Amino acid sequence: MATNSPRYDLHSHTTASDGELTPVALIDRAIKNQINVLAITDHDSISGLDEARYYITKNHFALQLINGVEISTAWNDHDIHIIGLNIDVNNLDLFNLLARQKMSRIERAEQISLKLAQLGITHAYQHAKSYAKGDVVSRAHLARYLVEIGAVSDISKAFKQYLGKGKKAYVTPKWCEIKVAVKIIHLAGGQAVLAHPMRYNLTTAKLRRLLNEFKEAGGDAIEISQSRQTHFERHSLEKYALEYGFLGSQGSDFHGLDSYLDLGQLVPFSERIEPIWQHWPSQCVSIKGK
Ligand code: AMP
Ligand code: MN
Ligand code: MN
Ligand code: MN
């Protein structure tokens, strides 16, 4: 990417959901990695945004923060993630939706905890809740507990053996529908982005149905550029964006430093696709300091 074009990362997590960095530490990372425009998109939560924005303002960082959220939705037995960008964080419909989603998260975590207790692993909910620094309890927090007590050797095994779909302690989540998420993102003045379309392990026919339904619901964009993608994935996403008339978005889905990807680390954005930020007012064209 040319040195004078702004660097966008429009998908990232903090301790407000299952990210490992606090909002402040995430902003430091964004500055270090010379990102110009960053969206914080916590799962079903906007509670990391205030702290991040305050920190940027206080330090006069030349970093534009986009108010974001990643809403979990239920679609034909799949968890589909819809990102809202440039949302009004004071919107009441959005507040109510996120409150319902967080409640569903608590109920699901309690049910998972019951299943784990039946398998001899006790107090999982209480521990997961204590790992959750924000208002969102995630399976990622339950996974951390399973690793902590040595029930599994790593996070990925926690999902493979206990928490993943159909596994021993799986509980079907009660998320909102895609069309509800899109509608509420729009009511809050934002744009709706289908997150990581190739990560749902859908057949091509099913992925096309998802893209159709997202389009019918009024979806604006799909993520076409992520941290690690095969040539086939990139090519397919470009093709779908053009075919269905979606704008393109990009984001690392950064969760923490010990993951294999870094904030702002992205494959190049295709010049054939109109970027979601095309008509955004630009506040930052260069980055100050390191
Ligand atoms: P939840 O939104 O509570 O269902 O939790 C899902 C989160 O757990 C995702 O956002 C990922 O960050 C993480 N996750 C899901 N599957 C895996 C996996 N197989 N290995 C590691 N982390 C995972
Ligand atoms: Mn996550
Ligand atoms: Mn996601
Ligand atoms: Mn994400």
PDB file of C-alpha atoms and ligand atoms in Angstrom:
ATOM      1  CA  MET A   1       0.000   0.000   0.000  1.00  0.00           C
ATOM      2  CA  ALA A   2       1.317   3.482  -0.833  1.00  0.00           C
ATOM      3  CA  THR A   3       2.834   5.188   2.194  1.00  0.00           C
ATOM      4  CA  ASN A   4       0.564   8.237   1.967  1.00  0.00           C
ATOM      5  CA  SER A   5      -2.745   6.354   1.707  1.00  0.00           C
ATOM      6  CA  PRO A   6      -4.521   5.990   5.047  1.00  0.00           C
ATOM      7  CA  ARG A   7      -4.390   2.582   6.687  1.00  0.00           C
ATOM      8  CA  TYR A   8      -7.774   1.232   7.685  1.00  0.00           C
ATOM      9  CA  ASP A   9      -8.479  -1.576  10.134  1.00  0.00           C
ATOM     10  CA  LEU A  10     -12.241  -1.837  10.571  1.00  0.00           C
ATOM     11  CA  HIS A  11     -12.534  -4.968  12.735  1.00  0.00           C
ATOM     12  CA  SER A  12     -10.928  -5.287  16.168  1.00  0.00           C
ATOM     13  CA  HIS A  13     -11.688  -6.413  19.719  1.00  0.00           C
ATOM     14  CA  THR A  14     -10.890  -5.161  23.216  1.00  0.00           C
ATOM     15  CA  THR A  15     -11.523  -6.369  26.760  1.00  0.00           C
ATOM     16  CA  ALA A  16     -15.049  -4.961  26.324  1.00  0.00           C
ATOM     17  CA  SER A  17     -15.693  -8.366  24.694  1.00  0.00           C
ATOM     18  CA  ASP A  18     -13.187 -11.188  24.167  1.00  0.00           C
ATOM     19  CA  GLY A  19     -10.139  -9.167  23.137  1.00  0.00           C
ATOM     20  CA  GLU A  20      -7.039  -9.299  25.322  1.00  0.00           C
ATOM     21  CA  LEU A  21      -6.051  -5.622  25.140  1.00  0.00           C
ATOM     22  CA  THR A  22      -7.847  -2.849  26.977  1.00  0.00           C
ATOM     23  CA  PRO A  23      -9.204  -0.073  24.740  1.00  0.00           C
ATOM     24  CA  VAL A  24      -6.171   2.047  25.710  1.00  0.00           C
ATOM     25  CA  ALA A  25      -3.682  -0.707  24.885  1.00  0.00           C
ATOM     26  CA  LEU A  26      -5.455  -1.330  21.576  1.00  0.00           C
ATOM     27  CA  ILE A  27      -5.096   2.347  20.646  1.00  0.00           C
ATOM     28  CA  ASP A  28      -1.383   2.207  21.536  1.00  0.00           C
ATOM     29  CA  ARG A  29      -1.073  -0.797  19.245  1.00  0.00           C
ATOM     30  CA  ALA A  30      -2.889   1.040  16.449  1.00  0.00           C
ATOM     31  CA  ILE A  31      -0.515   4.000  16.775  1.00  0.00           C
ATOM     32  CA  LYS A  32       2.520   1.701  16.843  1.00  0.00           C
ATOM     33  CA  ASN A  33       1.265  -0.062  13.708  1.00  0.00           C
ATOM     34  CA  GLN A  34       0.603   3.297  11.996  1.00  0.00           C
ATOM     35  CA  ILE A  35      -3.092   2.751  11.484  1.00  0.00           C
ATOM     36  CA  ASN A  36      -4.990   5.899  10.529  1.00  0.00           C
ATOM     37  CA  VAL A  37      -8.581   4.717  10.801  1.00  0.00           C
ATOM     38  CA  LEU A  38      -9.561   2.085  13.372  1.00  0.00           C
ATOM     39  CA  ALA A  39     -12.965   0.593  14.127  1.00  0.00           C
ATOM     40  CA  ILE A  40     -13.402  -1.108  17.477  1.00  0.00           C
ATOM     41  CA  THR A  41     -16.026  -3.781  16.881  1.00  0.00           C
ATOM     42  CA  ASP A  42     -16.569  -5.702  20.088  1.00  0.00           C
ATOM     43  CA  HIS A  43     -19.009  -8.603  20.158  1.00  0.00           C
ATOM     44  CA  ASP A  44     -22.450  -7.224  21.092  1.00  0.00           C
ATOM     45  CA  SER A  45     -20.886  -4.337  22.976  1.00  0.00           C
ATOM     46  CA  ILE A  46     -19.955  -0.708  22.456  1.00  0.00           C
ATOM     47  CA  SER A  47     -18.600  -0.209  25.947  1.00  0.00           C
ATOM     48  CA  GLY A  48     -14.915   0.043  24.928  1.00  0.00           C
ATOM     49  CA  LEU A  49     -15.441   3.030  22.659  1.00  0.00           C
ATOM     50  CA  ASP A  50     -15.628   5.860  25.199  1.00  0.00           C
ATOM     51  CA  GLU A  51     -12.359   4.977  26.876  1.00  0.00           C
ATOM     52  CA  ALA A  52     -10.602   4.622  23.513  1.00  0.00           C
ATOM     53  CA  ARG A  53     -11.947   7.933  22.231  1.00  0.00           C
ATOM     54  CA  TYR A  54     -11.008   9.774  25.414  1.00  0.00           C
ATOM     55  CA  TYR A  55      -7.457   8.405  25.244  1.00  0.00           C
ATOM     56  CA  ILE A  56      -7.054   9.451  21.588  1.00  0.00           C
ATOM     57  CA  THR A  57      -8.343  12.952  22.284  1.00  0.00           C
ATOM     58  CA  LYS A  58      -6.247  13.404  25.404  1.00  0.00           C
ATOM     59  CA  ASN A  59      -3.067  12.477  23.540  1.00  0.00           C
ATOM     60  CA  HIS A  60      -3.957  14.288  20.302  1.00  0.00           C
ATOM     61  CA  PHE A  61      -3.319  11.128  18.327  1.00  0.00           C
ATOM     62  CA  ALA A  62      -3.925  11.415  14.585  1.00  0.00           C
ATOM     63  CA  LEU A  63      -6.093   8.331  14.660  1.00  0.00           C
ATOM     64  CA  GLN A  64      -9.696   8.332  13.541  1.00  0.00           C
ATOM     65  CA  LEU A  65     -11.811   6.031  15.688  1.00  0.00           C
ATOM     66  CA  ILE A  66     -14.896   4.547  14.063  1.00  0.00           C
ATOM     67  CA  ASN A  67     -17.711   3.551  16.421  1.00  0.00           C
ATOM     68  CA  GLY A  68     -18.301  -0.104  15.680  1.00  0.00           C
ATOM     69  CA  VAL A  69     -19.937  -3.266  16.962  1.00  0.00           C
ATOM     70  CA  GLU A  70     -20.005  -6.915  15.857  1.00  0.00           C
ATOM     71  CA  ILE A  71     -23.506  -8.280  16.340  1.00  0.00           C
ATOM     72  CA  SER A  72     -24.014 -12.049  16.673  1.00  0.00           C
ATOM     73  CA  THR A  73     -26.963 -13.275  14.635  1.00  0.00           C
ATOM     74  CA  ALA A  74     -28.614 -16.665  14.123  1.00  0.00           C
ATOM     75  CA  TRP A  75     -29.085 -17.862  10.568  1.00  0.00           C
ATOM     76  CA  ASN A  76     -30.078 -21.469   9.785  1.00  0.00           C
ATOM     77  CA  ASP A  77     -28.156 -22.946  12.676  1.00  0.00           C
ATOM     78  CA  HIS A  78     -25.089 -20.791  12.001  1.00  0.00           C
ATOM     79  CA  ASP A  79     -23.710 -17.880  14.029  1.00  0.00           C
ATOM     80  CA  ILE A  80     -23.331 -15.072  11.508  1.00  0.00           C
ATOM     81  CA  HIS A  81     -21.549 -11.863  12.516  1.00  0.00           C
ATOM     82  CA  ILE A  82     -22.800  -8.503  11.293  1.00  0.00           C
ATOM     83  CA  ILE A  83     -20.591  -5.488  11.879  1.00  0.00           C
ATOM     84  CA  GLY A  84     -22.050  -2.021  12.328  1.00  0.00           C
ATOM     85  CA  LEU A  85     -19.740   0.876  11.423  1.00  0.00           C
ATOM     86  CA  ASN A  86     -20.234   4.534  12.268  1.00  0.00           C
ATOM     87  CA  ILE A  87     -23.117   3.763  14.571  1.00  0.00           C
ATOM     88  CA  ASP A  88     -24.605   6.320  16.926  1.00  0.00           C
ATOM     89  CA  VAL A  89     -23.696   4.870  20.311  1.00  0.00           C
ATOM     90  CA  ASN A  90     -26.561   6.749  21.959  1.00  0.00           C
ATOM     91  CA  ASN A  91     -29.244   5.161  19.804  1.00  0.00           C
ATOM     92  CA  LEU A  92     -31.910   3.568  21.984  1.00  0.00           C
ATOM     93  CA  ASP A  93     -32.824   0.736  19.580  1.00  0.00           C
ATOM     94  CA  LEU A  94     -29.177  -0.277  19.483  1.00  0.00           C
ATOM     95  CA  PHE A  95     -28.915  -0.051  23.258  1.00  0.00           C
ATOM     96  CA  ASN A  96     -31.956  -2.322  23.662  1.00  0.00           C
ATOM     97  CA  LEU A  97     -30.705  -4.869  21.130  1.00  0.00           C
ATOM     98  CA  LEU A  98     -27.289  -5.073  22.790  1.00  0.00           C
ATOM     99  CA  ALA A  99     -28.934  -5.435  26.214  1.00  0.00           C
ATOM    100  CA  ARG A 100     -30.953  -8.420  24.909  1.00  0.00           C
ATOM    101  CA  GLN A 101     -27.881  -9.994  23.315  1.00  0.00           C
ATOM    102  CA  LYS A 102     -25.866  -9.615  26.528  1.00  0.00           C
ATOM    103  CA  MET A 103     -28.682 -11.227  28.484  1.00  0.00           C
ATOM    104  CA  SER A 104     -28.698 -14.146  26.016  1.00  0.00           C
ATOM    105  CA  ARG A 105     -24.955 -14.430  26.535  1.00  0.00           C
ATOM    106  CA  ILE A 106     -25.359 -14.651  30.306  1.00  0.00           C
ATOM    107  CA  GLU A 107     -28.108 -17.278  30.036  1.00  0.00           C
ATOM    108  CA  ARG A 108     -26.072 -19.330  27.547  1.00  0.00           C
ATOM    109  CA  ALA A 109     -22.913 -19.119  29.698  1.00  0.00           C
ATOM    110  CA  GLU A 110     -24.918 -20.322  32.731  1.00  0.00           C
ATOM    111  CA  GLN A 111     -26.301 -23.247  30.721  1.00  0.00           C
ATOM    112  CA  ILE A 112     -22.852 -24.145  29.388  1.00  0.00           C
ATOM    113  CA  SER A 113     -21.583 -23.986  32.953  1.00  0.00           C
ATOM    114  CA  LEU A 114     -24.293 -26.448  34.035  1.00  0.00           C
ATOM    115  CA  LYS A 115     -23.282 -28.849  31.279  1.00  0.00           C
ATOM    116  CA  LEU A 116     -19.635 -28.522  32.278  1.00  0.00           C
ATOM    117  CA  ALA A 117     -20.575 -29.184  35.915  1.00  0.00           C
ATOM    118  CA  GLN A 118     -22.238 -32.419  34.823  1.00  0.00           C
ATOM    119  CA  LEU A 119     -18.882 -33.322  33.264  1.00  0.00           C
ATOM    120  CA  GLY A 120     -17.120 -32.585  36.562  1.00  0.00           C
ATOM    121  CA  ILE A 121     -15.891 -29.058  35.716  1.00  0.00           C
ATOM    122  CA  THR A 122     -17.409 -26.760  38.319  1.00  0.00           C
ATOM    123  CA  HIS A 123     -17.840 -22.974  38.695  1.00  0.00           C
ATOM    124  CA  ALA A 124     -17.092 -22.246  35.042  1.00  0.00           C
ATOM    125  CA  TYR A 125     -19.592 -19.393  34.783  1.00  0.00           C
ATOM    126  CA  GLN A 126     -18.219 -17.501  37.788  1.00  0.00           C
ATOM    127  CA  HIS A 127     -14.670 -17.783  36.465  1.00  0.00           C
ATOM    128  CA  ALA A 128     -15.620 -16.833  32.911  1.00  0.00           C
ATOM    129  CA  LYS A 129     -17.412 -13.805  34.298  1.00  0.00           C
ATOM    130  CA  SER A 130     -14.338 -12.783  36.225  1.00  0.00           C
ATOM    131  CA  TYR A 131     -12.211 -13.021  33.050  1.00  0.00           C
ATOM    132  CA  ALA A 132     -14.723 -10.850  31.239  1.00  0.00           C
ATOM    133  CA  LYS A 133     -13.602  -7.304  31.981  1.00  0.00           C
ATOM    134  CA  GLY A 134     -16.519  -5.785  30.089  1.00  0.00           C
ATOM    135  CA  ASP A 135     -20.225  -6.485  29.967  1.00  0.00           C
ATOM    136  CA  VAL A 136     -19.989  -9.418  27.560  1.00  0.00           C
ATOM    137  CA  VAL A 137     -19.478 -13.056  28.546  1.00  0.00           C
ATOM    138  CA  SER A 138     -18.100 -15.040  25.658  1.00  0.00           C
ATOM    139  CA  ARG A 139     -17.300 -18.658  24.992  1.00  0.00           C
ATOM    140  CA  ALA A 140     -13.725 -17.387  24.672  1.00  0.00           C
ATOM    141  CA  HIS A 141     -13.807 -16.610  28.433  1.00  0.00           C
ATOM    142  CA  LEU A 142     -15.131 -20.081  29.220  1.00  0.00           C
ATOM    143  CA  ALA A 143     -12.375 -21.507  27.006  1.00  0.00           C
ATOM    144  CA  ARG A 144      -9.753 -19.579  28.992  1.00  0.00           C
ATOM    145  CA  TYR A 145     -11.049 -21.179  32.179  1.00  0.00           C
ATOM    146  CA  LEU A 146     -10.852 -24.667  30.657  1.00  0.00           C
ATOM    147  CA  VAL A 147      -7.216 -24.006  29.735  1.00  0.00           C
ATOM    148  CA  GLU A 148      -6.487 -22.453  33.147  1.00  0.00           C
ATOM    149  CA  ILE A 149      -7.625 -25.543  35.057  1.00  0.00           C
ATOM    150  CA  GLY A 150      -5.850 -27.873  32.644  1.00  0.00           C
ATOM    151  CA  ALA A 151      -9.026 -29.485  31.275  1.00  0.00           C
ATOM    152  CA  VAL A 152      -7.571 -28.795  27.814  1.00  0.00           C
ATOM    153  CA  SER A 153      -4.136 -27.699  26.656  1.00  0.00           C
ATOM    154  CA  ASP A 154      -5.182 -24.728  24.527  1.00  0.00           C
ATOM    155  CA  ILE A 155      -8.130 -22.539  23.525  1.00  0.00           C
ATOM    156  CA  SER A 156      -8.690 -24.271  20.245  1.00  0.00           C
ATOM    157  CA  LYS A 157      -9.038 -27.640  22.048  1.00  0.00           C
ATOM    158  CA  ALA A 158     -11.588 -26.073  24.402  1.00  0.00           C
ATOM    159  CA  PHE A 159     -13.775 -25.404  21.367  1.00  0.00           C
ATOM    160  CA  LYS A 160     -13.026 -28.751  19.737  1.00  0.00           C
ATOM    161  CA  GLN A 161     -13.883 -30.756  22.837  1.00  0.00           C
ATOM    162  CA  TYR A 162     -16.432 -28.708  24.768  1.00  0.00           C
ATOM    163  CA  LEU A 163     -17.671 -25.399  23.413  1.00  0.00           C
ATOM    164  CA  GLY A 164     -17.880 -25.767  19.646  1.00  0.00           C
ATOM    165  CA  LYS A 165     -21.108 -26.544  17.838  1.00  0.00           C
ATOM    166  CA  GLY A 166     -22.350 -30.034  18.737  1.00  0.00           C
ATOM    167  CA  LYS A 167     -19.624 -30.608  21.338  1.00  0.00           C
ATOM    168  CA  LYS A 168     -20.094 -31.807  24.923  1.00  0.00           C
ATOM    169  CA  ALA A 169     -21.005 -28.474  26.499  1.00  0.00           C
ATOM    170  CA  TYR A 170     -22.524 -26.732  23.491  1.00  0.00           C
ATOM    171  CA  VAL A 171     -25.634 -24.663  24.000  1.00  0.00           C
ATOM    172  CA  THR A 172     -27.481 -23.107  21.056  1.00  0.00           C
ATOM    173  CA  PRO A 173     -27.301 -19.328  21.404  1.00  0.00           C
ATOM    174  CA  LYS A 174     -30.351 -17.072  21.124  1.00  0.00           C
ATOM    175  CA  TRP A 175     -29.144 -14.331  18.829  1.00  0.00           C
ATOM    176  CA  CYS A 176     -31.259 -11.907  16.849  1.00  0.00           C
ATOM    177  CA  GLU A 177     -31.963 -12.406  13.153  1.00  0.00           C
ATOM    178  CA  ILE A 178     -29.743 -10.896  10.451  1.00  0.00           C
ATOM    179  CA  LYS A 179     -32.494  -8.551   9.309  1.00  0.00           C
ATOM    180  CA  VAL A 180     -32.942  -7.229  12.853  1.00  0.00           C
ATOM    181  CA  ALA A 181     -29.219  -6.529  13.214  1.00  0.00           C
ATOM    182  CA  VAL A 182     -29.098  -4.715   9.853  1.00  0.00           C
ATOM    183  CA  LYS A 183     -32.235  -2.734  10.631  1.00  0.00           C
ATOM    184  CA  ILE A 184     -30.945  -1.574  13.986  1.00  0.00           C
ATOM    185  CA  ILE A 185     -27.497  -0.686  12.612  1.00  0.00           C
ATOM    186  CA  HIS A 186     -29.304   1.470  10.042  1.00  0.00           C
ATOM    187  CA  LEU A 187     -31.593   3.004  12.673  1.00  0.00           C
ATOM    188  CA  ALA A 188     -28.409   3.945  14.524  1.00  0.00           C
ATOM    189  CA  GLY A 189     -27.135   5.658  11.363  1.00  0.00           C
ATOM    190  CA  GLY A 190     -24.480   3.032  10.603  1.00  0.00           C
ATOM    191  CA  GLN A 191     -23.527   0.759   7.740  1.00  0.00           C
ATOM    192  CA  ALA A 192     -23.929  -3.020   8.006  1.00  0.00           C
ATOM    193  CA  VAL A 193     -21.043  -5.295   7.013  1.00  0.00           C
ATOM    194  CA  LEU A 194     -21.090  -9.082   6.760  1.00  0.00           C
ATOM    195  CA  ALA A 195     -17.994 -10.144   8.710  1.00  0.00           C
ATOM    196  CA  HIS A 196     -15.559 -12.782   7.397  1.00  0.00           C
ATOM    197  CA  PRO A 197     -17.966 -14.462   4.920  1.00  0.00           C
ATOM    198  CA  MET A 198     -15.624 -17.392   4.262  1.00  0.00           C
ATOM    199  CA  ARG A 199     -15.248 -18.331   7.906  1.00  0.00           C
ATOM    200  CA  TYR A 200     -18.669 -19.914   8.361  1.00  0.00           C
ATOM    201  CA  ASN A 201     -17.735 -23.122   6.554  1.00  0.00           C
ATOM    202  CA  LEU A 202     -20.739 -22.820   4.258  1.00  0.00           C
ATOM    203  CA  THR A 203     -21.093 -24.596   0.945  1.00  0.00           C
ATOM    204  CA  THR A 204     -21.081 -22.238  -2.036  1.00  0.00           C
ATOM    205  CA  ALA A 205     -24.843 -22.648  -2.404  1.00  0.00           C
ATOM    206  CA  LYS A 206     -25.439 -21.766   1.257  1.00  0.00           C
ATOM    207  CA  LEU A 207     -23.025 -18.843   1.164  1.00  0.00           C
ATOM    208  CA  ARG A 208     -24.920 -17.490  -1.828  1.00  0.00           C
ATOM    209  CA  ARG A 209     -28.185 -17.794   0.115  1.00  0.00           C
ATOM    210  CA  LEU A 210     -26.592 -15.902   2.979  1.00  0.00           C
ATOM    211  CA  LEU A 211     -25.357 -13.153   0.645  1.00  0.00           C
ATOM    212  CA  ASN A 212     -28.823 -12.937  -0.911  1.00  0.00           C
ATOM    213  CA  GLU A 213     -30.555 -12.651   2.438  1.00  0.00           C
ATOM    214  CA  PHE A 214     -28.029 -10.109   3.685  1.00  0.00           C
ATOM    215  CA  LYS A 215     -28.604  -8.073   0.531  1.00  0.00           C
ATOM    216  CA  GLU A 216     -32.395  -8.322   0.905  1.00  0.00           C
ATOM    217  CA  ALA A 217     -32.070  -7.211   4.527  1.00  0.00           C
ATOM    218  CA  GLY A 218     -30.323  -4.069   3.272  1.00  0.00           C
ATOM    219  CA  GLY A 219     -26.718  -5.086   4.033  1.00  0.00           C
ATOM    220  CA  ASP A 220     -24.190  -2.570   2.736  1.00  0.00           C
ATOM    221  CA  ALA A 221     -20.842  -4.320   2.551  1.00  0.00           C
ATOM    222  CA  ILE A 222     -18.907  -7.533   3.005  1.00  0.00           C
ATOM    223  CA  GLU A 223     -15.411  -7.938   4.369  1.00  0.00           C
ATOM    224  CA  ILE A 224     -13.180  -8.694   1.428  1.00  0.00           C
ATOM    225  CA  SER A 225      -9.759  -8.173   2.944  1.00  0.00           C
ATOM    226  CA  GLN A 226      -8.641  -9.844   6.157  1.00  0.00           C
ATOM    227  CA  SER A 227      -5.320 -10.840   7.675  1.00  0.00           C
ATOM    228  CA  ARG A 228      -4.748 -14.163   6.083  1.00  0.00           C
ATOM    229  CA  GLN A 229      -6.559 -15.282   3.009  1.00  0.00           C
ATOM    230  CA  THR A 230      -5.884 -17.755   0.275  1.00  0.00           C
ATOM    231  CA  HIS A 231      -5.893 -16.510  -3.284  1.00  0.00           C
ATOM    232  CA  PHE A 232      -9.134 -18.432  -3.796  1.00  0.00           C
ATOM    233  CA  GLU A 233     -10.841 -16.685  -0.866  1.00  0.00           C
ATOM    234  CA  ARG A 234      -9.786 -13.220  -1.994  1.00  0.00           C
ATOM    235  CA  HIS A 235     -10.902 -13.909  -5.497  1.00  0.00           C
ATOM    236  CA  SER A 236     -14.273 -15.324  -4.385  1.00  0.00           C
ATOM    237  CA  LEU A 237     -14.994 -12.376  -2.074  1.00  0.00           C
ATOM    238  CA  GLU A 238     -14.188  -9.869  -4.810  1.00  0.00           C
ATOM    239  CA  LYS A 239     -16.442 -11.757  -7.176  1.00  0.00           C
ATOM    240  CA  TYR A 240     -19.322 -11.825  -4.666  1.00  0.00           C
ATOM    241  CA  ALA A 241     -18.970  -8.115  -3.821  1.00  0.00           C
ATOM    242  CA  LEU A 242     -19.203  -7.224  -7.509  1.00  0.00           C
ATOM    243  CA  GLU A 243     -21.984  -9.680  -8.277  1.00  0.00           C
ATOM    244  CA  TYR A 244     -24.235  -8.725  -5.346  1.00  0.00           C
ATOM    245  CA  GLY A 245     -23.380  -5.028  -5.395  1.00  0.00           C
ATOM    246  CA  PHE A 246     -21.749  -4.802  -1.972  1.00  0.00           C
ATOM    247  CA  LEU A 247     -19.178  -2.274  -0.885  1.00  0.00           C
ATOM    248  CA  GLY A 248     -15.976  -3.813   0.471  1.00  0.00           C
ATOM    249  CA  SER A 249     -14.651  -3.561   4.004  1.00  0.00           C
ATOM    250  CA  GLN A 250     -11.428  -4.748   5.594  1.00  0.00           C
ATOM    251  CA  GLY A 251     -10.316  -5.675   9.060  1.00  0.00           C
ATOM    252  CA  SER A 252      -7.878  -7.883  10.927  1.00  0.00           C
ATOM    253  CA  ASP A 253     -10.333  -9.184  13.572  1.00  0.00           C
ATOM    254  CA  PHE A 254      -7.477  -8.627  16.019  1.00  0.00           C
ATOM    255  CA  HIS A 255      -8.115 -10.236  19.430  1.00  0.00           C
ATOM    256  CA  GLY A 256      -4.706 -10.093  21.123  1.00  0.00           C
ATOM    257  CA  LEU A 257      -0.958 -10.134  20.864  1.00  0.00           C
ATOM    258  CA  ASP A 258      -0.439 -13.851  21.179  1.00  0.00           C
ATOM    259  CA  SER A 259      -2.574 -14.573  18.175  1.00  0.00           C
ATOM    260  CA  TYR A 260      -0.925 -15.182  14.821  1.00  0.00           C
ATOM    261  CA  LEU A 261      -2.153 -11.925  13.347  1.00  0.00           C
ATOM    262  CA  ASP A 262      -1.555  -8.291  14.177  1.00  0.00           C
ATOM    263  CA  LEU A 263      -3.678  -5.176  14.138  1.00  0.00           C
ATOM    264  CA  GLY A 264      -3.631  -3.606  10.685  1.00  0.00           C
ATOM    265  CA  GLN A 265      -2.128  -6.687   9.090  1.00  0.00           C
ATOM    266  CA  LEU A 266      -4.207  -7.126   5.966  1.00  0.00           C
ATOM    267  CA  VAL A 267      -3.970  -8.438   2.446  1.00  0.00           C
ATOM    268  CA  PRO A 268      -4.196  -5.568  -0.095  1.00  0.00           C
ATOM    269  CA  PHE A 269      -7.659  -4.213  -0.798  1.00  0.00           C
ATOM    270  CA  SER A 270      -8.868  -4.924  -4.316  1.00  0.00           C
ATOM    271  CA  GLU A 271      -8.957  -1.855  -6.530  1.00  0.00           C
ATOM    272  CA  ARG A 272     -11.969  -3.281  -8.326  1.00  0.00           C
ATOM    273  CA  ILE A 273     -14.220  -2.913  -5.265  1.00  0.00           C
ATOM    274  CA  GLU A 274     -15.659   0.311  -3.888  1.00  0.00           C
ATOM    275  CA  PRO A 275     -14.461   0.675  -0.290  1.00  0.00           C
ATOM    276  CA  ILE A 276     -17.013   1.274   2.442  1.00  0.00           C
ATOM    277  CA  TRP A 277     -14.989   4.322   3.543  1.00  0.00           C
ATOM    278  CA  GLN A 278     -15.214   5.957   0.103  1.00  0.00           C
ATOM    279  CA  HIS A 279     -17.583   8.696   1.259  1.00  0.00           C
ATOM    280  CA  TRP A 280     -16.564   8.952   4.882  1.00  0.00           C
ATOM    281  CA  PRO A 281     -15.326  12.362   5.975  1.00  0.00           C
ATOM    282  CA  SER A 282     -11.586  11.948   6.296  1.00  0.00           C
ATOM    283  CA  GLN A 283     -10.017  13.412   9.405  1.00  0.00           C
ATOM    284  CA  CYS A 284      -6.607  11.779   9.306  1.00  0.00           C
ATOM    285  CA  VAL A 285      -4.272  11.558   6.376  1.00  0.00           C
ATOM    286  CA  SER A 286      -1.013  11.136   8.202  1.00  0.00           C
ATOM    287  CA  ILE A 287       0.012   9.643  11.486  1.00  0.00           C
ATOM    288  CA  LYS A 288       1.859  11.461  14.199  1.00  0.00           C
ATOM    289  CA  GLY A 289       4.679   9.763  16.078  1.00  0.00           C
ATOM    290  CA  LYS A 290       5.067   6.022  16.452  1.00  0.00           C
TER     291      LYS A 290
HETATM  292  P1  AMP B   1     -19.197 -16.344  21.372  1.00  0.00           P
HETATM  293  O1  AMP B   1     -19.359 -15.062  20.587  1.00  0.00           O
HETATM  294  O2  AMP B   1     -19.386 -16.159  22.819  1.00  0.00           O
HETATM  295  O3  AMP B   1     -19.964 -17.475  20.790  1.00  0.00           O
HETATM  296  O4  AMP B   1     -17.661 -16.723  21.275  1.00  0.00           O
HETATM  297  C1  AMP B   1     -17.068 -16.915  20.059  1.00  0.00           C
HETATM  298  C2  AMP B   1     -15.658 -16.338  20.110  1.00  0.00           C
HETATM  299  O5  AMP B   1     -14.751 -17.339  20.515  1.00  0.00           O
HETATM  300  C3  AMP B   1     -15.217 -15.905  18.731  1.00  0.00           C
HETATM  301  O6  AMP B   1     -15.449 -14.534  18.550  1.00  0.00           O
HETATM  302  C4  AMP B   1     -13.751 -16.186  18.720  1.00  0.00           C
HETATM  303  O7  AMP B   1     -13.043 -15.075  19.214  1.00  0.00           O
HETATM  304  C5  AMP B   1     -13.593 -17.313  19.692  1.00  0.00           C
HETATM  305  N1  AMP B   1     -13.518 -18.631  19.026  1.00  0.00           N
HETATM  306  C6  AMP B   1     -14.495 -19.267  18.379  1.00  0.00           C
HETATM  307  N2  AMP B   1     -14.080 -20.470  17.920  1.00  0.00           N
HETATM  308  C7  AMP B   1     -12.795 -20.561  18.282  1.00  0.00           C
HETATM  309  C8  AMP B   1     -11.791 -21.549  18.136  1.00  0.00           C
HETATM  310  N3  AMP B   1     -12.039 -22.694  17.498  1.00  0.00           N
HETATM  311  N4  AMP B   1     -10.579 -21.314  18.644  1.00  0.00           N
HETATM  312  C9  AMP B   1     -10.325 -20.167  19.281  1.00  0.00           C
HETATM  313  N5  AMP B   1     -11.221 -19.194  19.484  1.00  0.00           N
HETATM  314  C10 AMP B   1     -12.442 -19.387  18.991  1.00  0.00           C
HETATM  315 MN    MN B   2     -14.118 -13.115  19.310  1.00  0.00          MN
HETATM  316 MN    MN B   3     -16.619 -12.617  14.021  1.00  0.00          MN
HETATM  317 MN    MN B   4     -14.523 -10.199  15.322  1.00  0.00          MN
END
